[in-house]
mmCIF file of C-alpha atoms and ligand atoms in Angstrom:
data_model
loop_
_atom_site.group_PDB
_atom_site.id
_atom_site.type_symbol
_atom_site.label_atom_id
_atom_site.label_comp_id
_atom_site.label_asym_id
_atom_site.label_seq_id
_atom_site.Cartn_x
_atom_site.Cartn_y
_atom_site.Cartn_z
ATOM 1 C CA MET A 2 -36.758 -127.873 -109.781
ATOM 2 C CA GLU A 3 -36.717 -125.178 -107.192
ATOM 3 C CA LEU A 4 -35.672 -121.614 -106.838
ATOM 4 C CA ARG A 5 -32.640 -120.763 -104.874
ATOM 5 C CA LYS A 6 -31.384 -117.410 -103.904
ATOM 6 C CA ASP A 7 -27.669 -116.471 -104.099
ATOM 7 C CA PRO A 8 -27.135 -114.855 -100.757
ATOM 8 C CA ILE A 9 -24.435 -112.632 -102.033
ATOM 9 C CA THR A 10 -25.846 -111.242 -105.320
ATOM 10 C CA ARG A 11 -29.426 -111.830 -104.102
ATOM 11 C CA SER A 12 -30.285 -113.212 -107.610
ATOM 12 C CA TRP A 13 -32.681 -116.182 -107.880
ATOM 13 C CA VAL A 14 -31.747 -119.289 -109.767
ATOM 14 C CA ILE A 15 -33.737 -122.212 -110.939
ATOM 15 C CA THR A 16 -31.881 -125.417 -110.252
ATOM 16 C CA GLY A 17 -32.545 -129.049 -109.797
ATOM 17 C CA ASP A 18 -31.675 -132.195 -111.640
ATOM 18 C CA ASP A 19 -33.678 -131.980 -114.878
ATOM 19 C CA PRO A 20 -34.621 -135.399 -116.239
ATOM 20 C CA GLY A 21 -34.211 -133.909 -119.641
ATOM 21 C CA ALA A 22 -37.603 -134.583 -121.031
ATOM 22 C CA GLN A 23 -37.571 -136.079 -124.559
ATOM 23 C CA ARG A 24 -39.317 -133.727 -126.877
ATOM 24 C CA THR A 25 -40.487 -134.875 -130.319
ATOM 25 C CA ASP A 26 -41.014 -131.918 -132.705
ATOM 26 C CA SER A 27 -42.956 -133.890 -135.228
ATOM 27 C CA PRO A 28 -45.608 -133.346 -135.709
ATOM 28 C CA CYS A 29 -45.225 -129.762 -134.643
ATOM 29 C CA PRO A 30 -47.439 -129.243 -131.485
ATOM 30 C CA PHE A 31 -48.080 -125.531 -132.407
ATOM 31 C CA CYS A 32 -49.425 -125.777 -135.978
ATOM 32 C CA SER A 33 -53.101 -124.908 -136.323
ATOM 33 C CA ASP A 34 -53.922 -128.162 -138.016
ATOM 34 C CA ALA A 35 -52.081 -130.332 -135.539
ATOM 35 C CA GLY A 36 -54.467 -132.328 -133.301
ATOM 36 C CA SER A 37 -52.106 -131.915 -130.441
ATOM 37 C CA ASN A 38 -53.133 -131.562 -126.835
ATOM 38 C CA VAL A 39 -51.738 -128.136 -126.166
ATOM 39 C CA GLN A 40 -53.587 -126.185 -123.627
ATOM 40 C CA VAL A 41 -54.732 -123.009 -125.147
ATOM 41 C CA ILE A 42 -54.962 -119.930 -122.808
ATOM 42 C CA ALA A 43 -55.926 -117.140 -125.136
ATOM 43 C CA LYS A 44 -55.926 -116.408 -128.799
ATOM 44 C CA SER A 45 -56.146 -113.353 -130.994
ATOM 45 C CA PRO A 46 -58.792 -112.930 -133.843
ATOM 46 C CA ASP A 47 -58.818 -114.965 -136.943
ATOM 47 C CA SER A 48 -56.543 -114.450 -139.674
ATOM 48 C CA PRO A 49 -57.588 -115.427 -143.236
ATOM 49 C CA GLY A 50 -57.644 -119.237 -143.455
ATOM 50 C CA SER A 51 -56.938 -119.799 -139.824
ATOM 51 C CA PRO A 52 -59.087 -119.791 -136.652
ATOM 52 C CA TRP A 53 -56.529 -117.627 -134.866
ATOM 53 C CA SER A 54 -53.700 -115.333 -135.765
ATOM 54 C CA ALA A 55 -51.602 -115.735 -132.530
ATOM 55 C CA ARG A 56 -52.275 -117.666 -129.367
ATOM 56 C CA SER A 57 -50.861 -118.584 -125.976
ATOM 57 C CA VAL A 58 -50.575 -122.008 -124.745
ATOM 58 C CA VAL A 59 -49.138 -123.615 -121.448
ATOM 59 C CA HIS A 60 -45.593 -124.563 -122.013
ATOM 60 C CA PRO A 61 -45.493 -128.340 -122.548
ATOM 61 C CA THR A 62 -42.674 -128.716 -119.826
ATOM 62 C CA PRO A 63 -43.166 -125.653 -117.764
ATOM 63 C CA LEU A 64 -40.508 -124.283 -115.568
ATOM 64 C CA TYR A 65 -43.134 -122.525 -113.350
ATOM 65 C CA HIS A 66 -46.558 -123.856 -112.192
ATOM 66 C CA ILE A 67 -49.532 -121.746 -111.464
ATOM 67 C CA GLU A 68 -50.836 -124.001 -108.880
ATOM 68 C CA GLY A 69 -49.358 -124.506 -105.477
ATOM 69 C CA GLU A 70 -47.796 -122.501 -102.675
ATOM 70 C CA PRO A 71 -44.403 -120.854 -103.192
ATOM 71 C CA GLY A 72 -43.466 -122.204 -99.785
ATOM 72 C CA ARG A 73 -40.722 -119.810 -99.263
ATOM 73 C CA ARG A 74 -38.411 -121.129 -96.655
ATOM 74 C CA GLY A 75 -35.011 -120.761 -95.159
ATOM 75 C CA ASP A 76 -32.218 -123.292 -95.084
ATOM 76 C CA GLY A 77 -29.671 -121.772 -92.670
ATOM 77 C CA ILE A 78 -28.535 -118.741 -94.270
ATOM 78 C CA TYR A 79 -30.152 -119.697 -97.600
ATOM 79 C CA ASP A 80 -33.554 -118.967 -99.123
ATOM 80 C CA CYS A 81 -35.484 -121.244 -101.499
ATOM 81 C CA MET A 82 -38.955 -121.620 -102.747
ATOM 82 C CA SER A 83 -40.970 -123.695 -105.220
ATOM 83 C CA SER A 84 -41.081 -122.495 -108.801
ATOM 84 C CA VAL A 85 -44.680 -121.020 -108.559
ATOM 85 C CA GLY A 86 -45.582 -118.814 -111.326
ATOM 86 C CA ALA A 87 -46.603 -119.296 -115.065
ATOM 87 C CA HIS A 88 -44.872 -120.375 -118.175
ATOM 88 C CA GLU A 89 -46.549 -119.902 -121.558
ATOM 89 C CA VAL A 90 -45.580 -120.207 -125.124
ATOM 90 C CA LEU A 91 -46.801 -117.491 -127.351
ATOM 91 C CA VAL A 92 -47.342 -118.915 -130.839
ATOM 92 C CA GLU A 93 -46.672 -115.842 -133.082
ATOM 93 C CA ASN A 94 -48.203 -117.081 -136.082
ATOM 94 C CA PRO A 95 -50.286 -120.172 -137.242
ATOM 95 C CA ARG A 96 -47.952 -120.723 -140.092
ATOM 96 C CA HIS A 97 -44.828 -122.876 -139.230
ATOM 97 C CA ASP A 98 -42.493 -120.982 -141.555
ATOM 98 C CA ARG A 99 -43.784 -117.329 -140.951
ATOM 99 C CA HIS A 100 -41.351 -115.761 -138.544
ATOM 100 C CA ILE A 101 -41.549 -112.014 -137.367
ATOM 101 C CA TRP A 102 -39.196 -110.917 -139.899
ATOM 102 C CA ASN A 103 -41.215 -112.279 -142.788
ATOM 103 C CA ALA A 104 -44.810 -111.982 -141.463
ATOM 104 C CA SER A 105 -47.174 -108.980 -142.312
ATOM 105 C CA ASP A 106 -47.218 -106.023 -139.986
ATOM 106 C CA ASP A 107 -50.908 -107.003 -139.197
ATOM 107 C CA GLU A 108 -49.827 -110.415 -138.029
ATOM 108 C CA ILE A 109 -47.079 -109.016 -135.898
ATOM 109 C CA ALA A 110 -49.515 -106.494 -134.456
ATOM 110 C CA HIS A 111 -51.948 -109.211 -133.401
ATOM 111 C CA PHE A 112 -49.098 -111.144 -131.635
ATOM 112 C CA LEU A 113 -47.959 -107.815 -129.850
ATOM 113 C CA ARG A 114 -51.542 -107.345 -128.673
ATOM 114 C CA LEU A 115 -51.816 -110.875 -127.601
ATOM 115 C CA ALA A 116 -48.532 -110.452 -125.582
ATOM 116 C CA ALA A 117 -49.993 -107.353 -123.963
ATOM 117 C CA GLU A 118 -53.209 -108.957 -122.974
ATOM 118 C CA ARG A 119 -51.304 -111.933 -121.402
ATOM 119 C CA ILE A 120 -49.090 -109.524 -119.386
ATOM 120 C CA LEU A 121 -52.159 -107.637 -118.186
ATOM 121 C CA ASP A 122 -53.899 -110.734 -117.239
ATOM 122 C CA LEU A 123 -50.961 -112.223 -115.311
ATOM 123 C CA LYS A 124 -50.448 -108.925 -113.464
ATOM 124 C CA ARG A 125 -53.866 -109.354 -111.926
ATOM 125 C CA ASP A 126 -52.608 -112.207 -109.853
ATOM 126 C CA PRO A 127 -51.269 -110.456 -106.699
ATOM 127 C CA ARG A 128 -48.715 -113.239 -106.139
ATOM 128 C CA ILE A 129 -46.899 -112.364 -109.414
ATOM 129 C CA LYS A 130 -44.099 -109.711 -109.316
ATOM 130 C CA TYR A 131 -42.853 -109.772 -112.853
ATOM 131 C CA ILE A 132 -43.645 -111.075 -116.327
ATOM 132 C CA SER A 133 -40.889 -111.675 -118.811
ATOM 133 C CA LEU A 134 -41.432 -111.949 -122.485
ATOM 134 C CA PHE A 135 -38.570 -113.318 -124.548
ATOM 135 C CA LYS A 136 -37.528 -115.069 -127.849
ATOM 136 C CA ASP A 137 -34.434 -117.215 -128.338
ATOM 137 C CA TYR A 138 -33.852 -117.890 -132.037
ATOM 138 C CA GLY A 139 -31.077 -120.238 -133.279
ATOM 139 C CA LYS A 140 -29.374 -123.330 -131.842
ATOM 140 C CA ASN A 141 -26.679 -121.262 -130.050
ATOM 141 C CA ALA A 142 -29.345 -119.057 -128.561
ATOM 142 C CA GLY A 143 -31.225 -121.902 -126.957
ATOM 143 C CA GLN A 144 -34.145 -122.111 -129.241
ATOM 144 C CA GLU A 145 -36.532 -124.740 -128.038
ATOM 145 C CA PHE A 146 -39.307 -125.081 -130.795
ATOM 146 C CA ALA A 147 -39.110 -124.849 -134.595
ATOM 147 C CA HIS A 148 -42.401 -123.141 -134.843
ATOM 148 C CA PRO A 149 -42.476 -119.354 -134.612
ATOM 149 C CA THR A 150 -42.821 -118.841 -130.917
ATOM 150 C CA SER A 151 -41.898 -116.547 -127.910
ATOM 151 C CA GLN A 152 -42.192 -117.505 -124.395
ATOM 152 C CA LEU A 153 -43.502 -115.726 -121.347
ATOM 153 C CA THR A 154 -42.818 -116.366 -117.665
ATOM 154 C CA ALA A 155 -44.584 -114.932 -114.651
ATOM 155 C CA THR A 156 -42.413 -115.069 -111.451
ATOM 156 C CA LEU A 157 -42.667 -114.221 -107.752
ATOM 157 C CA PHE A 158 -39.401 -112.176 -108.065
ATOM 158 C CA VAL A 159 -38.028 -109.558 -110.375
ATOM 159 C CA PRO A 160 -35.254 -110.836 -112.513
ATOM 160 C CA ARG A 161 -31.707 -109.286 -111.637
ATOM 161 C CA ARG A 162 -31.162 -107.265 -114.818
ATOM 162 C CA VAL A 163 -34.590 -105.610 -114.683
ATOM 163 C CA LEU A 164 -34.045 -104.979 -110.883
ATOM 164 C CA TYR A 165 -30.880 -103.070 -111.725
ATOM 165 C CA GLU A 166 -32.633 -101.040 -114.332
ATOM 166 C CA LEU A 167 -35.495 -100.291 -111.889
ATOM 167 C CA ARG A 168 -33.205 -99.160 -109.316
ATOM 168 C CA ALA A 169 -30.987 -97.210 -111.567
ATOM 169 C CA GLY A 170 -34.070 -95.528 -113.167
ATOM 170 C CA ARG A 171 -35.201 -94.526 -109.693
ATOM 171 C CA GLU A 172 -32.023 -93.211 -108.554
ATOM 172 C CA TYR A 173 -31.703 -91.008 -111.852
ATOM 173 C CA PHE A 174 -35.229 -89.817 -111.370
ATOM 174 C CA VAL A 175 -34.690 -88.810 -107.695
ATOM 175 C CA SER A 176 -31.621 -86.635 -108.636
ATOM 176 C CA LYS A 177 -32.906 -85.312 -111.967
ATOM 177 C CA GLU A 178 -36.667 -85.632 -112.040
ATOM 178 C CA ARG A 179 -36.324 -87.104 -115.460
ATOM 179 C CA CYS A 180 -36.512 -90.506 -116.877
ATOM 180 C CA VAL A 181 -33.050 -91.921 -117.806
ATOM 181 C CA PHE A 182 -34.415 -93.629 -120.821
ATOM 182 C CA CYS A 183 -36.111 -90.511 -122.201
ATOM 183 C CA ASP A 184 -32.773 -88.598 -121.666
ATOM 184 C CA ILE A 185 -31.001 -91.348 -123.643
ATOM 185 C CA ILE A 186 -33.456 -91.160 -126.413
ATOM 186 C CA GLN A 187 -33.171 -87.293 -126.679
ATOM 187 C CA GLN A 188 -29.380 -87.483 -126.795
ATOM 188 C CA GLU A 189 -29.327 -90.291 -129.274
ATOM 189 C CA GLU A 190 -31.756 -88.508 -131.669
ATOM 190 C CA ARG A 191 -29.700 -85.338 -131.365
ATOM 191 C CA GLN A 192 -26.325 -87.000 -131.998
ATOM 192 C CA ALA A 193 -27.710 -89.365 -134.622
ATOM 193 C CA LEU A 194 -24.595 -91.588 -134.160
ATOM 194 C CA ARG A 195 -26.233 -94.773 -132.992
ATOM 195 C CA VAL A 196 -29.964 -94.577 -134.280
ATOM 196 C CA ILE A 197 -30.743 -97.178 -136.764
ATOM 197 C CA GLU A 198 -34.240 -96.340 -137.677
ATOM 198 C CA ALA A 199 -37.252 -94.370 -136.247
ATOM 199 C CA ARG A 200 -40.646 -95.338 -137.186
ATOM 200 C CA GLY A 201 -43.525 -93.239 -135.882
ATOM 201 C CA ASP A 202 -43.272 -93.284 -132.190
ATOM 202 C CA TYR A 203 -40.614 -95.960 -131.882
ATOM 203 C CA LEU A 204 -36.915 -95.886 -132.210
ATOM 204 C CA ALA A 205 -34.338 -98.665 -132.871
ATOM 205 C CA LEU A 206 -30.779 -97.826 -131.685
ATOM 206 C CA CYS A 207 -27.455 -99.433 -130.798
ATOM 207 C CA PRO A 208 -26.752 -98.694 -127.109
ATOM 208 C CA TYR A 209 -23.672 -96.510 -126.173
ATOM 209 C CA ALA A 210 -22.158 -99.441 -124.156
ATOM 210 C CA PRO A 211 -23.132 -102.667 -125.926
ATOM 211 C CA ARG A 212 -22.772 -106.079 -124.152
ATOM 212 C CA VAL A 213 -22.471 -107.856 -127.443
ATOM 213 C CA PRO A 214 -21.638 -106.509 -130.945
ATOM 214 C CA PHE A 215 -24.844 -105.271 -132.757
ATOM 215 C CA GLU A 216 -26.899 -105.223 -129.570
ATOM 216 C CA THR A 217 -30.069 -103.259 -130.466
ATOM 217 C CA TRP A 218 -32.824 -101.562 -128.397
ATOM 218 C CA ILE A 219 -36.234 -100.708 -129.601
ATOM 219 C CA MET A 220 -37.945 -98.060 -127.333
ATOM 220 C CA PRO A 221 -41.059 -95.832 -127.479
ATOM 221 C CA ARG A 222 -39.954 -92.204 -127.950
ATOM 222 C CA ASN A 223 -42.653 -90.911 -125.796
ATOM 223 C CA HIS A 224 -42.401 -91.988 -122.133
ATOM 224 C CA ASP A 225 -44.359 -95.079 -121.008
ATOM 225 C CA ALA A 226 -43.357 -97.442 -118.264
ATOM 226 C CA ALA A 227 -45.641 -100.316 -119.336
ATOM 227 C CA PHE A 228 -45.590 -102.033 -122.849
ATOM 228 C CA GLU A 229 -48.893 -103.600 -122.055
ATOM 229 C CA ARG A 230 -50.584 -100.154 -122.074
ATOM 230 C CA THR A 231 -49.113 -99.020 -125.422
ATOM 231 C CA GLY A 232 -49.757 -102.634 -126.809
ATOM 232 C CA LEU A 233 -53.386 -102.522 -126.056
ATOM 233 C CA ASN A 234 -54.651 -99.140 -126.374
ATOM 234 C CA LYS A 235 -53.143 -97.664 -129.449
ATOM 235 C CA PRO A 236 -53.549 -99.747 -132.562
ATOM 236 C CA GLY A 237 -51.837 -97.306 -134.888
ATOM 237 C CA LEU A 238 -48.688 -97.356 -132.656
ATOM 238 C CA ARG A 239 -48.823 -101.050 -132.568
ATOM 239 C CA THR A 240 -48.559 -101.224 -136.373
ATOM 240 C CA ASN A 241 -45.631 -98.928 -136.276
ATOM 241 C CA LEU A 242 -43.907 -101.090 -133.640
ATOM 242 C CA ALA A 243 -44.649 -104.188 -135.684
ATOM 243 C CA ALA A 244 -42.971 -102.750 -138.620
ATOM 244 C CA LEU A 245 -39.972 -101.592 -136.743
ATOM 245 C CA LEU A 246 -39.637 -104.825 -135.075
ATOM 246 C CA ARG A 247 -39.821 -106.834 -138.380
ATOM 247 C CA ARG A 248 -37.323 -104.335 -140.150
ATOM 248 C CA THR A 249 -34.977 -104.504 -137.147
ATOM 249 C CA LEU A 250 -34.863 -108.316 -137.061
ATOM 250 C CA GLN A 251 -34.202 -108.359 -140.839
ATOM 251 C CA ARG A 252 -31.214 -106.071 -140.187
ATOM 252 C CA ILE A 253 -29.998 -108.232 -137.226
ATOM 253 C CA ARG A 254 -30.310 -111.290 -139.337
ATOM 254 C CA SER A 255 -28.027 -109.754 -141.902
ATOM 255 C CA VAL A 256 -25.302 -110.047 -139.196
ATOM 256 C CA SER A 257 -26.422 -113.089 -137.359
ATOM 257 C CA GLU A 258 -29.229 -115.588 -137.794
ATOM 258 C CA GLU A 259 -29.334 -116.270 -134.026
ATOM 259 C CA PHE A 260 -30.395 -113.917 -131.398
ATOM 260 C CA HIS A 261 -32.006 -113.247 -128.017
ATOM 261 C CA LEU A 262 -34.851 -110.879 -127.591
ATOM 262 C CA VAL A 263 -36.325 -109.781 -124.393
ATOM 263 C CA LEU A 264 -39.080 -107.236 -123.516
ATOM 264 C CA HIS A 265 -38.553 -105.169 -120.317
ATOM 265 C CA THR A 266 -41.785 -103.604 -118.967
ATOM 266 C CA SER A 267 -42.664 -102.299 -115.619
ATOM 267 C CA PRO A 268 -43.239 -105.071 -112.870
ATOM 268 C CA SER A 269 -46.551 -105.760 -111.362
ATOM 269 C CA THR A 270 -47.506 -103.010 -108.826
ATOM 270 C CA MET A 271 -50.328 -105.171 -107.301
ATOM 271 C CA HIS A 272 -47.769 -106.766 -105.358
ATOM 272 C CA PRO A 273 -47.232 -105.115 -101.995
ATOM 273 C CA SER A 274 -43.542 -105.304 -101.897
ATOM 274 C CA LYS A 275 -41.954 -104.158 -98.625
ATOM 275 C CA ASN A 276 -38.271 -103.924 -99.458
ATOM 276 C CA LEU A 277 -38.559 -102.279 -102.902
ATOM 277 C CA GLY A 278 -39.359 -98.575 -102.756
ATOM 278 C CA TYR A 279 -39.720 -98.075 -106.587
ATOM 279 C CA TRP A 280 -43.406 -98.679 -106.817
ATOM 280 C CA LYS A 281 -44.700 -95.158 -106.151
ATOM 281 C CA THR A 282 -42.625 -93.487 -108.914
ATOM 282 C CA ILE A 283 -42.253 -96.369 -111.362
ATOM 283 C CA ASP A 284 -44.676 -94.815 -113.994
ATOM 284 C CA ASP A 285 -42.380 -91.738 -114.110
ATOM 285 C CA ASP A 286 -38.825 -93.390 -113.790
ATOM 286 C CA TYR A 287 -39.165 -96.626 -115.833
ATOM 287 C CA HIS A 288 -39.547 -96.808 -119.592
ATOM 288 C CA TRP A 289 -40.263 -100.141 -121.424
ATOM 289 C CA HIS A 290 -38.184 -101.416 -124.242
ATOM 290 C CA ILE A 291 -37.087 -104.357 -126.133
ATOM 291 C CA GLU A 292 -33.514 -105.713 -126.253
ATOM 292 C CA ILE A 293 -32.092 -107.722 -129.075
ATOM 293 C CA LEU A 294 -28.728 -109.535 -128.379
ATOM 294 C CA PRO A 295 -27.315 -111.229 -131.514
ATOM 295 C CA VAL A 296 -25.411 -114.402 -130.884
ATOM 296 C CA ILE A 297 -22.138 -114.153 -132.806
ATOM 297 C CA PRO A 298 -20.197 -117.308 -131.682
ATOM 298 C CA ALA A 299 -17.026 -116.496 -133.462
ATOM 299 C CA LYS A 300 -16.847 -113.276 -131.614
ATOM 300 C CA ALA A 301 -17.823 -114.564 -128.231
ATOM 301 C CA LYS A 302 -15.425 -117.706 -128.255
ATOM 302 C CA SER A 303 -12.096 -115.835 -127.711
ATOM 303 C CA TYR A 304 -13.308 -114.130 -124.573
ATOM 304 C CA THR A 305 -14.664 -116.370 -121.933
ATOM 305 C CA PHE A 306 -14.904 -113.999 -119.088
ATOM 306 C CA LYS A 307 -18.480 -112.893 -118.236
ATOM 307 C CA GLU A 308 -17.979 -110.263 -115.563
ATOM 308 C CA VAL A 309 -17.008 -107.481 -117.983
ATOM 309 C CA TYR A 310 -18.680 -107.481 -121.234
ATOM 310 C CA TYR A 311 -16.409 -107.248 -124.172
ATOM 311 C CA SER A 312 -17.907 -106.091 -127.578
ATOM 312 C CA PRO A 313 -15.266 -106.038 -130.364
ATOM 313 C CA VAL A 314 -17.665 -104.001 -132.633
ATOM 314 C CA SER A 315 -18.553 -100.382 -131.500
ATOM 315 C CA SER A 316 -22.068 -99.299 -131.762
ATOM 316 C CA GLU A 317 -21.083 -96.456 -134.143
ATOM 317 C CA THR A 318 -19.729 -99.068 -136.616
ATOM 318 C CA ALA A 319 -22.536 -101.568 -135.911
ATOM 319 C CA VAL A 320 -25.231 -98.892 -136.698
ATOM 320 C CA ASN A 321 -23.903 -98.210 -140.044
ATOM 321 C CA GLN A 322 -23.894 -101.965 -141.076
ATOM 322 C CA LEU A 323 -27.486 -102.309 -139.744
ATOM 323 C CA ARG A 324 -28.727 -99.197 -141.282
ATOM 324 C CA GLU A 325 -27.406 -100.338 -144.753
ATOM 325 C CA ALA A 326 -28.623 -103.867 -144.399
ATOM 326 C CA LYS A 327 -30.995 -104.893 -147.217
ATOM 327 C CA ILE A 328 -34.423 -105.364 -146.002
ATOM 328 C CA GLU A 329 -37.757 -105.955 -147.525
ATOM 329 C CA GLY A 330 -40.909 -104.046 -146.977
HETATM 330 ZN ZN1 ZN B 13 -45.630 -125.573 -136.451
HETATM 331 ZN ZN1 ZN B 14 -39.028 -92.285 -120.258
HETATM 332 ZN ZN1 ZN B 15 -33.690 -103.561 -120.350
#
């Protein structure tokens, strides 16, 4: 597999002929008692009855490899490089059946802290530009493992959507000297049309222009560009975030069991990028958040075009259904 850059949109894609490695999920390679040969990178403190509460391991079939040189090269007008970076599986819980929506807030907080530590650690590698944390749940969402897991990739480029957000955030800041995300939060809290729930310093809301029905964002109400700072330094905040994440996923699952979840945090500023000017003001103009996109196949099927998002449920309607969803705890 290698990374190729689309010369028109300038987005990187991973491509190659994947041999389609056969994966056997039994026994589960991530269960604490499995004598599997997973390569453990880090773990968070013990939980009762288990030597760890969350841990990060090298992905069994990684898309990115930490060793080697990117070997960035041209091929006529094209650019390509080797897939250098990191690819980890974050095991959210030692128990095979304890997903975020039915775990304790303490367990989720441990997982969030581990995620923050891994992001900080990978940001120390000056080659790395961006770290993505994501979770795919359900067959139609591209779920890979049965065990409760998220995945993390560290790349030598910033993924396209994050790049859009960074550039838009900077432009807004240049003209208004305010963070666009903070302004969104203020208006949403004032209008109370699309807010699902506020929990301490965190807010769950349906965005004004959703890409899919019931799209939901979780954001800190106080400005912070980097999740990993919040995640590490403020245990009280972490518990609020854990509770909001758990409750929001319960609400989402009342609509669709399957979803994508992605964390958008600031890129690594260790990397001396020449062509991107956002590094100097990034702490002011970017604002970390979690995006949750439910997968609703019946709604997606009738509209195949991907260039303009079509979301046949408005956020004002979605928010009522999500607010009223029956949740526990
Ligand atoms: Zn398992
Ligand atoms: Zn902000
Ligand atoms: Zn985002």
